[in-house]
Coordinates of C-alpha atoms in Angstrom, one line a residue:
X291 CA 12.1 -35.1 -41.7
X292 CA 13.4 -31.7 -42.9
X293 CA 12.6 -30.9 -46.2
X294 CA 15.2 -29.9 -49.0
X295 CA 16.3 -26.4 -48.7
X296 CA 15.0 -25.8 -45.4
X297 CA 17.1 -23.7 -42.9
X298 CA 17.4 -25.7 -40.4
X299 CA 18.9 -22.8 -37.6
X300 CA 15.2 -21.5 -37.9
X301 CA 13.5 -21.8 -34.5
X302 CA 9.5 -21.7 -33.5
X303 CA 8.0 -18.9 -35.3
X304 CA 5.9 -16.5 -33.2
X305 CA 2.5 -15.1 -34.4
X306 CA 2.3 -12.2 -36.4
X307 CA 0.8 -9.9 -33.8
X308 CA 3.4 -10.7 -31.5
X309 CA 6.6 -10.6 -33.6
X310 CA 5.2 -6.9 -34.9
X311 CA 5.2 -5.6 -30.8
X312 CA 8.0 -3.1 -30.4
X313 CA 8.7 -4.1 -26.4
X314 CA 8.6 -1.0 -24.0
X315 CA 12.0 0.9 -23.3
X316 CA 12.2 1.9 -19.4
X317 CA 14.2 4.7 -18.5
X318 CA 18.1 4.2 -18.6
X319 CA 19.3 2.8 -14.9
X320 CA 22.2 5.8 -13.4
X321 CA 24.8 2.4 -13.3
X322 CA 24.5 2.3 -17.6
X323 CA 24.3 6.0 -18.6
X324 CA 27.3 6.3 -16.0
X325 CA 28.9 3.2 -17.5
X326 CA 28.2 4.0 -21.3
X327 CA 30.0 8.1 -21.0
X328 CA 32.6 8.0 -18.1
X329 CA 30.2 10.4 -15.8
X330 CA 29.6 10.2 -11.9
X331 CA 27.3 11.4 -9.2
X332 CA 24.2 11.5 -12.4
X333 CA 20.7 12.1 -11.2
X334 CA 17.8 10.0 -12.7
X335 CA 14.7 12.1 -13.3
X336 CA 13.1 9.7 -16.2
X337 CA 11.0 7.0 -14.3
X338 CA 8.7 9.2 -11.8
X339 CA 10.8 7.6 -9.3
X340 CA 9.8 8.9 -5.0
X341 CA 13.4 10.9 -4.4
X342 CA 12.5 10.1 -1.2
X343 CA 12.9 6.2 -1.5
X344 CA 11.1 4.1 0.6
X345 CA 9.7 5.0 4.0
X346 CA 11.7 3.7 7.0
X347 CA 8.8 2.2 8.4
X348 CA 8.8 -0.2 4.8
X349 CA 12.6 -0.4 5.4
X350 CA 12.4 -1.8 8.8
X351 CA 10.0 -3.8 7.8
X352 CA 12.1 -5.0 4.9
X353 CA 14.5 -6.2 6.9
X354 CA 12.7 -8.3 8.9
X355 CA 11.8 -10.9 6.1
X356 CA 15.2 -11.5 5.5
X357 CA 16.0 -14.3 7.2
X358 CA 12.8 -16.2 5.5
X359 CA 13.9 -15.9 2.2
X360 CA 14.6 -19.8 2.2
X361 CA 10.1 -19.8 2.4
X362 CA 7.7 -18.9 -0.3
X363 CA 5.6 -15.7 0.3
X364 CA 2.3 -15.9 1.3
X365 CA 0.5 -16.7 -1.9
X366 CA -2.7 -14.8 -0.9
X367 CA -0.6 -11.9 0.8
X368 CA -3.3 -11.9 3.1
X369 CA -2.5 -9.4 5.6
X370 CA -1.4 -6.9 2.6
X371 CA -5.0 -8.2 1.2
X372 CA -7.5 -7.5 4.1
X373 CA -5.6 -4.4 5.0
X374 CA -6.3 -2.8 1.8
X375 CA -10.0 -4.0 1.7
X376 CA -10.3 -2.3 5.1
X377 CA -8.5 1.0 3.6
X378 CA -11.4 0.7 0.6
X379 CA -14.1 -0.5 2.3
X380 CA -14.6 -3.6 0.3
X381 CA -14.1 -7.3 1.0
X382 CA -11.0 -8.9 0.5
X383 CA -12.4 -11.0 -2.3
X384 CA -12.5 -7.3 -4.4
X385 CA -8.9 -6.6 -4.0
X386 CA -6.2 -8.9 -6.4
X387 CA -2.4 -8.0 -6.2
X388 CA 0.0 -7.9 -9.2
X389 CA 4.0 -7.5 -9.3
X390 CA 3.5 -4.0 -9.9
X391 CA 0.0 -2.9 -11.3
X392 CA 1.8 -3.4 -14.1
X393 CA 1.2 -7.0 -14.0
X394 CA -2.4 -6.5 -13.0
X395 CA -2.9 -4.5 -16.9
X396 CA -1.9 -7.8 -17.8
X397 CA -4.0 -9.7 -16.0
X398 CA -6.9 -7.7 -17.3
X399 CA -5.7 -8.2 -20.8
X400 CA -5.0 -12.0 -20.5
X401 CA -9.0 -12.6 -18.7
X402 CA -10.9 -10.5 -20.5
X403 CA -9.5 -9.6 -24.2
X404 CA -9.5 -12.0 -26.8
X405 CA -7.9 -11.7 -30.4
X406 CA -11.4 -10.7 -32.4
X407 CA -11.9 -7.9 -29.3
X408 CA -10.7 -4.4 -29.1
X409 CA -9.7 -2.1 -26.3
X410 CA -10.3 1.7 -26.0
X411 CA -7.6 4.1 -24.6
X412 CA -6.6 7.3 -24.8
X413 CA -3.9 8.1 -27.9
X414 CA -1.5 9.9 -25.7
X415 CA -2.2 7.0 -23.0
X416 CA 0.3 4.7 -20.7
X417 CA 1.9 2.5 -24.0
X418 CA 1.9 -0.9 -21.9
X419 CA -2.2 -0.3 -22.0
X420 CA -1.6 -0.6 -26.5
X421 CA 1.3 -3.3 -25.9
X422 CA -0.9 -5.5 -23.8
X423 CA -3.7 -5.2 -25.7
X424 CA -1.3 -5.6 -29.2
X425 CA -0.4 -9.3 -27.1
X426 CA -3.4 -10.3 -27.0
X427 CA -3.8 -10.1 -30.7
X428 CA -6.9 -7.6 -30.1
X429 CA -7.1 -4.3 -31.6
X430 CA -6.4 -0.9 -29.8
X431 CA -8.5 2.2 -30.4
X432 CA -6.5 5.0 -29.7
X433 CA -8.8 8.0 -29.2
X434 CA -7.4 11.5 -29.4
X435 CA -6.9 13.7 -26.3
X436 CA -8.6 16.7 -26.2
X437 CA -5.7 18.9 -25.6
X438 CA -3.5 17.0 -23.3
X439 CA -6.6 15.5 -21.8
X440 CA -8.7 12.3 -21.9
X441 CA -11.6 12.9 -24.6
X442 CA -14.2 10.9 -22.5
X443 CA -17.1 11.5 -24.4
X444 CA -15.0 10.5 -27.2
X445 CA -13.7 7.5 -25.6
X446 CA -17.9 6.7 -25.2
X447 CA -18.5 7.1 -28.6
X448 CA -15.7 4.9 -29.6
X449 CA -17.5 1.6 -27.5
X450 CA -19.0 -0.9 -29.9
X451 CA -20.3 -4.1 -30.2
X452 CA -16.5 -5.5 -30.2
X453 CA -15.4 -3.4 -27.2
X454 CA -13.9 -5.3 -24.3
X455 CA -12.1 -2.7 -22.2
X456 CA -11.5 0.8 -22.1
X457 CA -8.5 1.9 -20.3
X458 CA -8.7 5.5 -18.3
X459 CA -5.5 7.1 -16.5
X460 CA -6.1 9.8 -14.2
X461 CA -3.8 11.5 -13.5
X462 CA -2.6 10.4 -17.0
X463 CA 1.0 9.3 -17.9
X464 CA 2.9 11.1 -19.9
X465 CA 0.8 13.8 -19.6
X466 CA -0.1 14.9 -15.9
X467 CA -3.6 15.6 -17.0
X468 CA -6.4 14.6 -14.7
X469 CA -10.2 13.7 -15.5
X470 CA -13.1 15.6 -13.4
X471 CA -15.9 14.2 -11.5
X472 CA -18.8 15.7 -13.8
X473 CA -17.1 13.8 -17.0
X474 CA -16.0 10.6 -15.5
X475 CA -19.7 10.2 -14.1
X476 CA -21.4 11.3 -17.6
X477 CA -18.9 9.0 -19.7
X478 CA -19.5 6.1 -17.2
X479 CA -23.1 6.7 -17.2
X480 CA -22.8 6.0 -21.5
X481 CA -20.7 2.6 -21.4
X482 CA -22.5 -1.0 -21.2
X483 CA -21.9 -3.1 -18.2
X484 CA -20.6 -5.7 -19.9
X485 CA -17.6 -3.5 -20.6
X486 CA -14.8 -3.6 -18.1
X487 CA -13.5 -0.2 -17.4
X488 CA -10.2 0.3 -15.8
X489 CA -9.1 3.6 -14.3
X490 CA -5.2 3.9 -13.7
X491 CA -4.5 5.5 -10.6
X492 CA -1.0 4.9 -10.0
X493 CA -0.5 9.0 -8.9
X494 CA -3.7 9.4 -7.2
X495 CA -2.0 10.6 -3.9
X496 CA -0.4 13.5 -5.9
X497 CA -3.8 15.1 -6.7
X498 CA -4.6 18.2 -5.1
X499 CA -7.9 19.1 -7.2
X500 CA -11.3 18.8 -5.3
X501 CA -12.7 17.8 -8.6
X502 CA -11.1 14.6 -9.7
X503 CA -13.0 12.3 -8.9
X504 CA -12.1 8.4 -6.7
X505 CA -14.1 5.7 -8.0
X506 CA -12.2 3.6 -5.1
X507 CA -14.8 6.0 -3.1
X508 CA -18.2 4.7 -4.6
X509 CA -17.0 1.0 -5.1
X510 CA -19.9 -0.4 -2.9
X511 CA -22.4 0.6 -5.2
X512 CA -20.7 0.1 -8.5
X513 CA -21.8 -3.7 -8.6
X514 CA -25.4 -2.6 -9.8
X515 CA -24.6 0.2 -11.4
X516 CA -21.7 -0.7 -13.3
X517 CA -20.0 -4.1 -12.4
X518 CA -17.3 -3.6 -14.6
X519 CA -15.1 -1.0 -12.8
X520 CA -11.7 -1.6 -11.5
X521 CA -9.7 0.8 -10.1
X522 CA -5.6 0.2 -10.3
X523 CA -3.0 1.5 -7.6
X524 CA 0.6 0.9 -7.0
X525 CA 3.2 1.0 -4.5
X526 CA 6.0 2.3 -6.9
X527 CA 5.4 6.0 -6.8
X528 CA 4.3 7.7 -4.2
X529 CA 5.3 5.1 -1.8
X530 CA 8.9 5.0 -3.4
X531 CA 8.8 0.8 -3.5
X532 CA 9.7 0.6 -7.2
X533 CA 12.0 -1.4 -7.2
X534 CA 10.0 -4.0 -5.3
X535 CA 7.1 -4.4 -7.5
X536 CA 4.1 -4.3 -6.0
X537 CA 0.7 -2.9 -6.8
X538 CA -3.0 -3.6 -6.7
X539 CA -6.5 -3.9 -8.3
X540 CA -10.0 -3.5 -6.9
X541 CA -13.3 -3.9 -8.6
X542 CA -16.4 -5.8 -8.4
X543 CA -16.1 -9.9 -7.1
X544 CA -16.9 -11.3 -10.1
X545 CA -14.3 -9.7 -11.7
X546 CA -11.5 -9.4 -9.5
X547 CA -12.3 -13.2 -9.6
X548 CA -12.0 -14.0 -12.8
X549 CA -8.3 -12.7 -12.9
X550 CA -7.3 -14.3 -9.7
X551 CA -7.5 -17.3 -11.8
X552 CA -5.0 -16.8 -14.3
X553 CA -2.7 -15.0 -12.0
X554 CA 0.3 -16.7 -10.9
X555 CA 1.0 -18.2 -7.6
X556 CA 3.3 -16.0 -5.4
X557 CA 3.6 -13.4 -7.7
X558 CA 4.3 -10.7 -4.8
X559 CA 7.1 -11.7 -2.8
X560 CA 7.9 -11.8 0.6
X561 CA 9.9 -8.7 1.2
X562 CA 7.4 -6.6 -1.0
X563 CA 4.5 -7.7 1.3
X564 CA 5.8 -6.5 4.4
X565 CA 7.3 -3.8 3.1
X566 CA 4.0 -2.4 1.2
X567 CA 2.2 -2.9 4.3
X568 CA 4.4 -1.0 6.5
X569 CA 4.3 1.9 4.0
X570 CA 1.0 2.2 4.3
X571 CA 1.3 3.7 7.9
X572 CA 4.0 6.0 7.5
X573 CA 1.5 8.9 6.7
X574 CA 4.5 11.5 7.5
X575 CA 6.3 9.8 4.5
X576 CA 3.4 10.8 2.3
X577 CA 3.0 13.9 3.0
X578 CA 6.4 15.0 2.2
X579 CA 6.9 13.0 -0.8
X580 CA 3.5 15.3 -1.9
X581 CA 4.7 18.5 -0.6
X582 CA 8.2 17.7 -2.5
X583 CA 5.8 17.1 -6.0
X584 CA 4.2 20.4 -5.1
X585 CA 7.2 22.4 -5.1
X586 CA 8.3 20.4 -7.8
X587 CA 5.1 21.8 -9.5
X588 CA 5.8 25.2 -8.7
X589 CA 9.7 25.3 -9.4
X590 CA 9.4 23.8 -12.8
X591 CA 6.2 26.2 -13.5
X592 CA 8.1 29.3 -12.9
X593 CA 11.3 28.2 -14.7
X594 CA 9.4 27.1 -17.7
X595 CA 7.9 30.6 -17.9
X596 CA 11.4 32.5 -17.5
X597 CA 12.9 30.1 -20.2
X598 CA 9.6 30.6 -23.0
X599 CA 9.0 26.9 -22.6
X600 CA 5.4 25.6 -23.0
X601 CA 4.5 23.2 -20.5
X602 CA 1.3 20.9 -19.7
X603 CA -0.3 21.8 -16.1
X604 CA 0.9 18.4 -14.2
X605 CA -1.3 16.7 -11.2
X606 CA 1.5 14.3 -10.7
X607 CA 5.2 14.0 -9.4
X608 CA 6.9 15.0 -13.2
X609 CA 5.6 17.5 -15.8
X610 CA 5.8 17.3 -19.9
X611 CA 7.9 20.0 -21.8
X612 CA 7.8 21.4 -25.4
X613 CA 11.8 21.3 -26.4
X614 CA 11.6 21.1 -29.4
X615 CA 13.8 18.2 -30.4
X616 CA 13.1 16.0 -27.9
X617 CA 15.4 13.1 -28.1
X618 CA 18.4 15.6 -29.1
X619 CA 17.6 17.8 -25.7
X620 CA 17.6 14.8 -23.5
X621 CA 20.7 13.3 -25.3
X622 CA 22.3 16.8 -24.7
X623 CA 21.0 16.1 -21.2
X624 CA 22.5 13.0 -20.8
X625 CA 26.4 13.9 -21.0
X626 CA 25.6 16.5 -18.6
X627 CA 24.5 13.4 -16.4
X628 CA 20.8 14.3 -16.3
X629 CA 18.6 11.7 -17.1
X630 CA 15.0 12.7 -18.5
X631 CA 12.6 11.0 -20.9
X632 CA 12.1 11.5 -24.8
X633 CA 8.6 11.4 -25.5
X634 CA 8.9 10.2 -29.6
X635 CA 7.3 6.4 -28.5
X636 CA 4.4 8.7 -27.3
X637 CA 4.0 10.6 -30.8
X638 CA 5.3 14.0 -29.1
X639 CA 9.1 13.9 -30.2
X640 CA 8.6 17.8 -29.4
X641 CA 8.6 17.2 -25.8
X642 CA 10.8 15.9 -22.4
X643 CA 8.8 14.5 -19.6
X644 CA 10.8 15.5 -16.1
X645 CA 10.2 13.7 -12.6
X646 CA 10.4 16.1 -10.1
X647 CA 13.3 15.4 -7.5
X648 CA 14.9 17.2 -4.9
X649 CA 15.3 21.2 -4.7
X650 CA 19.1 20.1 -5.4
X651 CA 18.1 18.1 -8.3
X652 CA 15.1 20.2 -9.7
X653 CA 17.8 23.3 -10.1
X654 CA 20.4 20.6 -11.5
X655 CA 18.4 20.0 -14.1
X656 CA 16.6 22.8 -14.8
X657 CA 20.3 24.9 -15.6
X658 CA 21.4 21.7 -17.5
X659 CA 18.5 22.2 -19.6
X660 CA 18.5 26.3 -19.9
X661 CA 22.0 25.7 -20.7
X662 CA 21.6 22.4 -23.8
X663 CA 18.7 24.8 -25.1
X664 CA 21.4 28.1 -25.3
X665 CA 24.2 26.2 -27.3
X666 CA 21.3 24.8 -29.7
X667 CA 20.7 28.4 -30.1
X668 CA 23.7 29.8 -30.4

């Protein structure tokens, strides 16, 4: 029975931590930016999207499953499974998979952070690691950088009695910035092992420095020295699969355990299976969507320089610029059909953060941008 005055076209309310969440923007698709100001032929350098697509070996693959798209996908993607654990050195059992890693942050926020827990991260971090942990009605503890940098010994320091995760991206999105091996061994040599520690490698294969370390190396002997370590990859970057959604976890059993039980059956379909297995043999794929980040690297280095533009040192496949006006620039940007990314939801509404694409691309944008940055001046 409704009571007097009620308004009665009010639906379910949500809880208070969940109505507050501001949901994460993705870059603008070409199809809508092209759609919204009468433009063609635009080039998308916002998502740190593989230029290269997908390998053919993945597309081959691909196109195999398409007749079984009547049956469910395996829901233990075992082949994808074992041949991962092989590639680590693990057992199977140590390895989850997740519709994008995405999913797998998720995953670790759903089993192991409850509402009166909080969750350490880096203030210039991934945003989903704040959202998901926001969901969950915990609290996030946003630690500042030291320079563009995780502030490890910070991050340590910031651990308490209420601590539940502490989320570490190397190399770090937006940022580029990578951790080294000293620093990630003294910070992991300060955290409990009750604390679960997640290190975000979705550009590993990018990084060129001797010195950053690859906890994925020293698994085997992280259950008695620190059980609570899982490391994150993904099939969207480097293996240009994006669009597929595909991306793993591996860590200790116990723990990897633990989230296979909330995670949902099939949740890595058929044609992202075969497709993420194939592309993990196409080795000459690999090493030219590197080689393309590297002269990406270089291009964008020497161009920021000639225009006066401060930059941050990138170990990934896009690089952070100082603009100025951030969300004006990539507006500006926009009508000349290049797509970038504003960096205000990060706090830095100073700076674009540019994927690296092609040669053609990288010079597209890069006089796009010397010229948006001469009429502001002018």
């Amino acid at each position: 029975m409704k009571k007097d005055g009620a308004n009665s076209s009010r639906g379910p309310a949500a809880p208070a931590h969940i109505a507050a969440l501001t949901p994460y923007q993705p870059g603008k698709p070409i199809e809508e930016v092209e759609r919204e100001l009468g433009l063609r032929d635009s080039i998308k350098l916002a998502s740190n999207e593989n230029p290269l697509g997908p390998s053919k070996l993945a597309l081959q693959a691909l196109e195999r499953t398409l007749g079984n798209l009547h049956r469910y996908p395996d829901g233990g993607a075992v082949a994808l499974t074992d041949r991962l654990a092989r590639s680590h050195s693990v057992d199977p059992c140590q390895v989850i998979l997740g519709n994008g890693s995405n999913e797998i942050i998720e995953l670790i926020a759903r089993t192991f952070v409850d509402p009166n827990g909080e969750v350490v991260m880096s203030a210039d971090g991934f945003l989903i690691y704040h959202l998901v942990t926001q969901a969950a009605g915990a609290r996030s503890v946003r630690v500042p950088p030291q320079g563009y940098c995780h502030d490890l010994d910070a991050m340590a320091a910031a651990i308490n009695d209420s601590t539940r995760v502490v989320f570490i991206a190397s190399p770090n999105n937006p940022t580029g910035t990578i951790i080294d091996r000293q620093t990630w061994k003294r910070f992991l040599a300060q955290v409990p092992p009750e604390i679960l520690v997640v290190v975000d490698h979705a550009y590993i294969e990018y990084v060129d420095d001797a010195e950053h370390p690859d906890p994925l190396e020293d698994l085997g002997a992280y259950p008695d020295k620190h059980p609570g370590v899982v490391v994150l990859r993904t099939f969207s970057k480097i293996f240009g699969l994006a669009g597929l959604r595909v991306g793993y976890g591996v860590g200790g059993a116990e723990v990897i355990g633990a989230m296979a039980r909330v995670r949902q059956p099939f949740n890595v379909n058929l044609p992202a299976q075969a497709a993420a297995l194939a592309a993990l043999d196409d080795s000459d794929h690999i090493e030219r969507s590197c080689a393309l980040a590297r002269a990406g690297r270089a291009r964008y280095r020497v161009a920021c320089e000639r225009l006066g533009l401060k930059f941050v040192e990138s170990h990934a496949n896009f690089v952070l610029v100082e603009v100025g006006r951030g969300a004006e620039v990539t507006e500006a940007l926009l009508h000349r059909g290049v797509i970038v990314r504003p960096m205000d939801v990060y706090g830095m509404p100073d700076k674009i953060r540019i994927t690296f694409g092609t040669e053609e691309e990288d010079e597209r944008c890069l006089a796009a941008l010397e010229a948006v940055l001469l009429e502001r001046e002018s």
